[in-house]
CSV table of C-alpha atoms in Angstrom, one decimal:
chain,number,residue,atom,x,y,z
L,224,UNK,CA,-43.4,34.9,75.6
L,225,UNK,CA,-45.4,33.9,72.5
L,226,UNK,CA,-42.6,31.6,71.1
L,227,UNK,CA,-42.1,30.2,74.6
L,228,UNK,CA,-45.8,29.3,74.8
L,229,UNK,CA,-45.6,27.6,71.4
L,230,UNK,CA,-42.7,25.5,72.5
L,231,UNK,CA,-44.5,24.5,75.7
L,232,UNK,CA,-47.7,23.6,73.8
L,233,UNK,CA,-45.7,21.2,71.7
L,234,UNK,CA,-44.7,19.3,74.9
L,235,UNK,CA,-47.5,19.9,77.4
L,236,UNK,CA,-50.9,18.4,76.8
L,237,UNK,CA,-53.0,20.9,78.8
L,238,UNK,CA,-53.0,24.1,80.8
L,239,UNK,CA,-55.1,25.0,83.9
L,240,UNK,CA,-56.6,28.4,84.5
L,241,UNK,CA,-58.5,29.5,87.5
L,242,UNK,CA,-61.6,31.5,86.5
L,243,UNK,CA,-62.3,34.9,88.1
L,244,UNK,CA,-60.3,38.1,88.5
L,245,UNK,CA,-57.0,36.3,88.2
L,246,UNK,CA,-57.9,34.8,84.8
L,247,UNK,CA,-55.7,36.1,81.9
L,248,UNK,CA,-57.5,36.0,78.5
L,249,UNK,CA,-54.3,36.9,76.8
L,250,UNK,CA,-52.3,34.0,78.2
L,251,UNK,CA,-55.2,31.6,77.5
L,252,UNK,CA,-55.6,33.0,74.0
L,253,UNK,CA,-51.9,32.4,73.2
L,254,UNK,CA,-52.0,28.9,74.5
L,255,UNK,CA,-55.2,28.1,72.5
L,256,UNK,CA,-53.5,29.6,69.4
L,257,UNK,CA,-50.4,27.5,69.9
L,258,UNK,CA,-52.5,24.3,70.0
L,259,UNK,CA,-54.7,25.3,67.0
L,260,UNK,CA,-51.6,26.3,65.0
L,261,UNK,CA,-50.0,23.0,65.7
L,262,UNK,CA,-53.0,21.0,64.5
L,263,UNK,CA,-53.4,23.3,61.4
L,264,UNK,CA,-49.8,22.7,60.5
L,265,UNK,CA,-49.8,18.9,61.2
L,266,UNK,CA,-53.2,18.1,59.5
L,267,UNK,CA,-53.2,20.9,56.9
L,268,UNK,CA,-56.4,22.4,58.2
L,269,UNK,CA,-57.6,25.9,57.1
L,270,UNK,CA,-60.4,26.9,59.4
L,271,UNK,CA,-61.4,26.7,63.1
L,272,UNK,CA,-64.7,25.3,64.3
L,273,UNK,CA,-65.8,25.8,67.9
L,274,UNK,CA,-68.0,22.9,69.0
L,275,UNK,CA,-69.9,23.8,72.2
L,276,UNK,CA,-71.3,20.7,73.8
L,277,UNK,CA,-73.9,20.4,76.5
L,278,UNK,CA,-77.6,20.8,77.4
L,279,UNK,CA,-79.5,23.9,78.3
L,280,UNK,CA,-81.8,21.7,80.4
L,281,UNK,CA,-79.2,21.1,83.2
L,282,UNK,CA,-77.2,23.8,85.0
L,283,UNK,CA,-74.1,21.7,85.3
L,284,UNK,CA,-74.1,20.7,81.7
L,285,UNK,CA,-75.0,24.1,80.3
L,286,UNK,CA,-71.4,25.5,80.0
L,287,UNK,CA,-71.0,24.7,76.3
L,288,UNK,CA,-74.3,26.2,75.1
L,289,UNK,CA,-73.6,29.3,77.2
L,290,UNK,CA,-70.2,29.8,75.6
L,291,UNK,CA,-71.8,29.3,72.2
L,292,UNK,CA,-74.5,31.8,73.0
L,293,UNK,CA,-72.0,34.4,74.1
L,294,UNK,CA,-69.8,33.8,71.0
L,295,UNK,CA,-72.8,34.0,68.8
L,296,UNK,CA,-73.9,37.4,70.3
L,297,UNK,CA,-70.4,38.8,70.0
L,298,UNK,CA,-70.4,37.7,66.3
L,299,UNK,CA,-73.7,39.5,65.8
L,300,UNK,CA,-72.5,42.7,67.6
L,301,UNK,CA,-69.3,42.6,65.5
L,302,UNK,CA,-71.3,42.5,62.2
L,303,UNK,CA,-73.3,45.5,63.3
L,304,UNK,CA,-70.2,47.5,64.2
L,305,UNK,CA,-67.7,46.2,61.7
L,306,UNK,CA,-67.8,49.4,59.5
L,307,UNK,CA,-66.8,51.6,62.5
L,308,UNK,CA,-64.5,49.2,64.4
L,309,UNK,CA,-61.7,47.8,62.3
L,310,UNK,CA,-59.9,46.4,65.3
L,311,UNK,CA,-62.8,44.3,66.6
L,312,UNK,CA,-61.5,41.0,67.9
L,313,UNK,CA,-63.8,38.9,65.8
L,314,UNK,CA,-62.7,40.4,62.5
L,315,UNK,CA,-59.0,39.4,62.8
L,316,UNK,CA,-59.0,35.8,61.8
L,317,UNK,CA,-61.0,36.3,58.6
L,318,UNK,CA,-58.6,39.0,57.5
L,319,UNK,CA,-55.8,36.4,57.7
L,320,UNK,CA,-57.9,33.8,55.8
L,321,UNK,CA,-58.7,31.7,58.8
L,322,UNK,CA,-62.4,30.7,58.4
L,323,UNK,CA,-64.3,30.2,61.7
L,324,UNK,CA,-67.6,28.4,62.5
L,325,UNK,CA,-69.6,27.8,65.6
L,326,UNK,CA,-71.9,24.9,66.5
L,327,UNK,CA,-73.8,24.6,69.8
L,328,UNK,CA,-75.8,27.5,71.3
L,329,UNK,CA,-78.6,27.9,73.8
L,330,UNK,CA,-81.1,28.0,70.9
L,331,UNK,CA,-79.5,25.1,69.0
L,332,UNK,CA,-77.5,23.0,71.5
L,333,UNK,CA,-75.3,20.0,70.6
L,334,UNK,CA,-75.8,17.3,73.2
L,335,UNK,CA,-75.7,13.6,73.7
L,336,UNK,CA,-78.8,13.0,71.7
L,337,UNK,CA,-77.7,14.8,68.5
L,338,UNK,CA,-73.9,14.6,68.8
L,339,UNK,CA,-73.4,11.7,66.4
L,340,UNK,CA,-75.5,13.5,63.8
L,341,UNK,CA,-73.5,16.7,64.4
L,342,UNK,CA,-70.2,14.8,64.0
L,343,UNK,CA,-71.4,13.4,60.7
L,344,UNK,CA,-72.2,16.9,59.5
L,345,UNK,CA,-68.7,18.1,60.6
L,346,UNK,CA,-67.1,15.2,58.7
L,347,UNK,CA,-69.0,16.1,55.6
L,348,UNK,CA,-68.9,19.9,55.7
L,349,UNK,CA,-65.9,20.9,57.8
L,350,UNK,CA,-63.1,18.5,56.9
L,351,UNK,CA,-60.7,21.4,56.7
L,352,UNK,CA,-61.4,22.8,60.1
L,353,UNK,CA,-59.6,22.3,63.4
L,354,UNK,CA,-62.4,21.3,65.9
L,355,UNK,CA,-62.1,23.0,69.3
L,356,UNK,CA,-64.5,21.1,71.6
L,357,UNK,CA,-65.9,22.9,74.6
L,358,UNK,CA,-67.7,21.1,77.4
L,359,UNK,CA,-68.2,21.0,81.1
L,360,UNK,CA,-66.3,18.4,83.1
L,361,UNK,CA,-65.7,17.2,86.6
L,362,UNK,CA,-62.4,17.0,88.4
L,363,UNK,CA,-60.7,17.2,91.8
L,364,UNK,CA,-62.4,19.3,94.4
L,365,UNK,CA,-59.6,21.9,94.4
L,366,UNK,CA,-60.0,22.3,90.7
L,367,UNK,CA,-63.7,23.2,90.6
L,368,UNK,CA,-63.9,26.6,88.9
L,369,UNK,CA,-60.8,26.0,86.7
L,370,UNK,CA,-60.6,25.9,83.0
L,371,UNK,CA,-58.4,23.6,81.0
L,372,UNK,CA,-57.2,24.1,77.4
L,373,UNK,CA,-55.2,21.3,75.7
L,374,UNK,CA,-54.3,19.3,72.7
L,375,UNK,CA,-56.5,16.3,71.9
L,376,UNK,CA,-60.1,15.2,72.1
L,377,UNK,CA,-62.7,14.9,74.9
L,378,UNK,CA,-65.5,12.3,75.5
L,379,UNK,CA,-68.9,13.9,76.1
L,380,UNK,CA,-72.0,12.0,77.1
L,381,UNK,CA,-71.0,11.0,80.5
L,382,UNK,CA,-73.7,13.2,82.0
L,383,UNK,CA,-76.3,10.9,80.7
L,384,UNK,CA,-74.1,7.8,80.9
L,385,UNK,CA,-73.7,7.4,77.2
L,386,UNK,CA,-70.5,6.0,75.7
L,387,UNK,CA,-70.0,8.5,72.8
L,388,UNK,CA,-67.0,8.8,70.6
L,389,UNK,CA,-64.2,11.2,71.3
L,390,UNK,CA,-64.5,14.6,69.6
L,391,UNK,CA,-62.2,17.5,68.9
L,392,UNK,CA,-58.6,18.2,67.9
L,393,UNK,CA,-58.2,20.7,70.8
L,394,UNK,CA,-60.3,20.8,73.9
L,395,UNK,CA,-61.5,23.5,76.4
L,396,UNK,CA,-63.3,22.3,79.6
L,397,UNK,CA,-64.7,24.1,82.6
L,398,UNK,CA,-64.6,22.1,85.8
L,399,UNK,CA,-68.0,22.5,87.4
L,400,UNK,CA,-68.0,19.8,90.0
L,401,UNK,CA,-65.9,17.1,91.7
L,402,UNK,CA,-66.4,13.3,92.0
L,403,UNK,CA,-65.8,10.1,90.2
L,404,UNK,CA,-68.7,10.2,87.8
L,405,UNK,CA,-71.4,12.5,86.5
L,406,UNK,CA,-74.6,12.1,88.6
L,407,UNK,CA,-78.0,13.8,87.9
L,408,UNK,CA,-78.0,15.3,91.3
L,409,UNK,CA,-74.5,16.8,90.7
L,410,UNK,CA,-75.7,18.3,87.4
L,411,UNK,CA,-78.8,19.9,88.9
L,412,UNK,CA,-77.1,21.2,92.0
L,413,UNK,CA,-74.2,22.9,90.2
L,414,UNK,CA,-74.3,26.6,91.0
L,415,UNK,CA,-75.2,28.8,88.0
L,416,UNK,CA,-72.7,31.4,89.2
L,417,UNK,CA,-69.8,28.9,88.8
L,418,UNK,CA,-70.9,28.0,85.3
L,419,UNK,CA,-71.5,31.6,84.2
L,420,UNK,CA,-68.0,32.7,85.5
L,421,UNK,CA,-66.4,29.8,83.6
L,422,UNK,CA,-68.4,30.7,80.4
L,423,UNK,CA,-67.4,34.4,80.7
L,424,UNK,CA,-63.7,33.6,81.0
L,425,UNK,CA,-63.7,31.0,78.2
L,426,UNK,CA,-65.4,33.5,75.9
L,427,UNK,CA,-62.9,36.2,76.8
L,428,UNK,CA,-60.0,33.8,76.1
L,429,UNK,CA,-61.4,32.9,72.7
L,430,UNK,CA,-61.8,36.6,71.9
L,431,UNK,CA,-58.1,37.1,72.9
L,432,UNK,CA,-57.2,34.2,70.5
L,433,UNK,CA,-59.0,36.0,67.6
L,434,UNK,CA,-57.3,39.2,68.5
L,435,UNK,CA,-53.9,37.5,67.9
L,436,UNK,CA,-55.0,36.9,64.2
L,437,UNK,CA,-55.5,40.6,63.6
């Protein structure tokens, strides 16, 4: 199955996953790994940087910072239990020499105002990293509550109607609403339960990705 996913990732730009009980972190993790491995091989990158984009001031745009917060907490918990838990999912990639970094959390969000500055920092400090960009998005009504993972970049800033540059080598998005464009009312009226479920599933999928490195 793993080799099959790698072959499909080479041809297919993105996968859709419905959040909730039917979500499979293992399948998501394998698909993410296939995309990251492809970029690492093609661009000779060594590490992985998760760039979580969004604002904690708006429910609909808070997916990225929530994912960053959850990953940050898992990292902290892992450091506390590393001595007694050799199989912890966050210890795997470093054992294999794959460095990992995280930018964008609830306490230090990456959003439209500071994104350009953050991208400059990435170009200067993380040239050897595959950038996995994580952000909220809109889509078709029937896709609300779905997660996408794919090869390529995404364009943040639409929530505040800013034309920012594309970011990321691999993208993960959570579809929080439907329509043709971001609107302030849509951002504020997005249900927190939808965003939290998406964030939980994305975090579980990333943990499954790390477990593959162990």
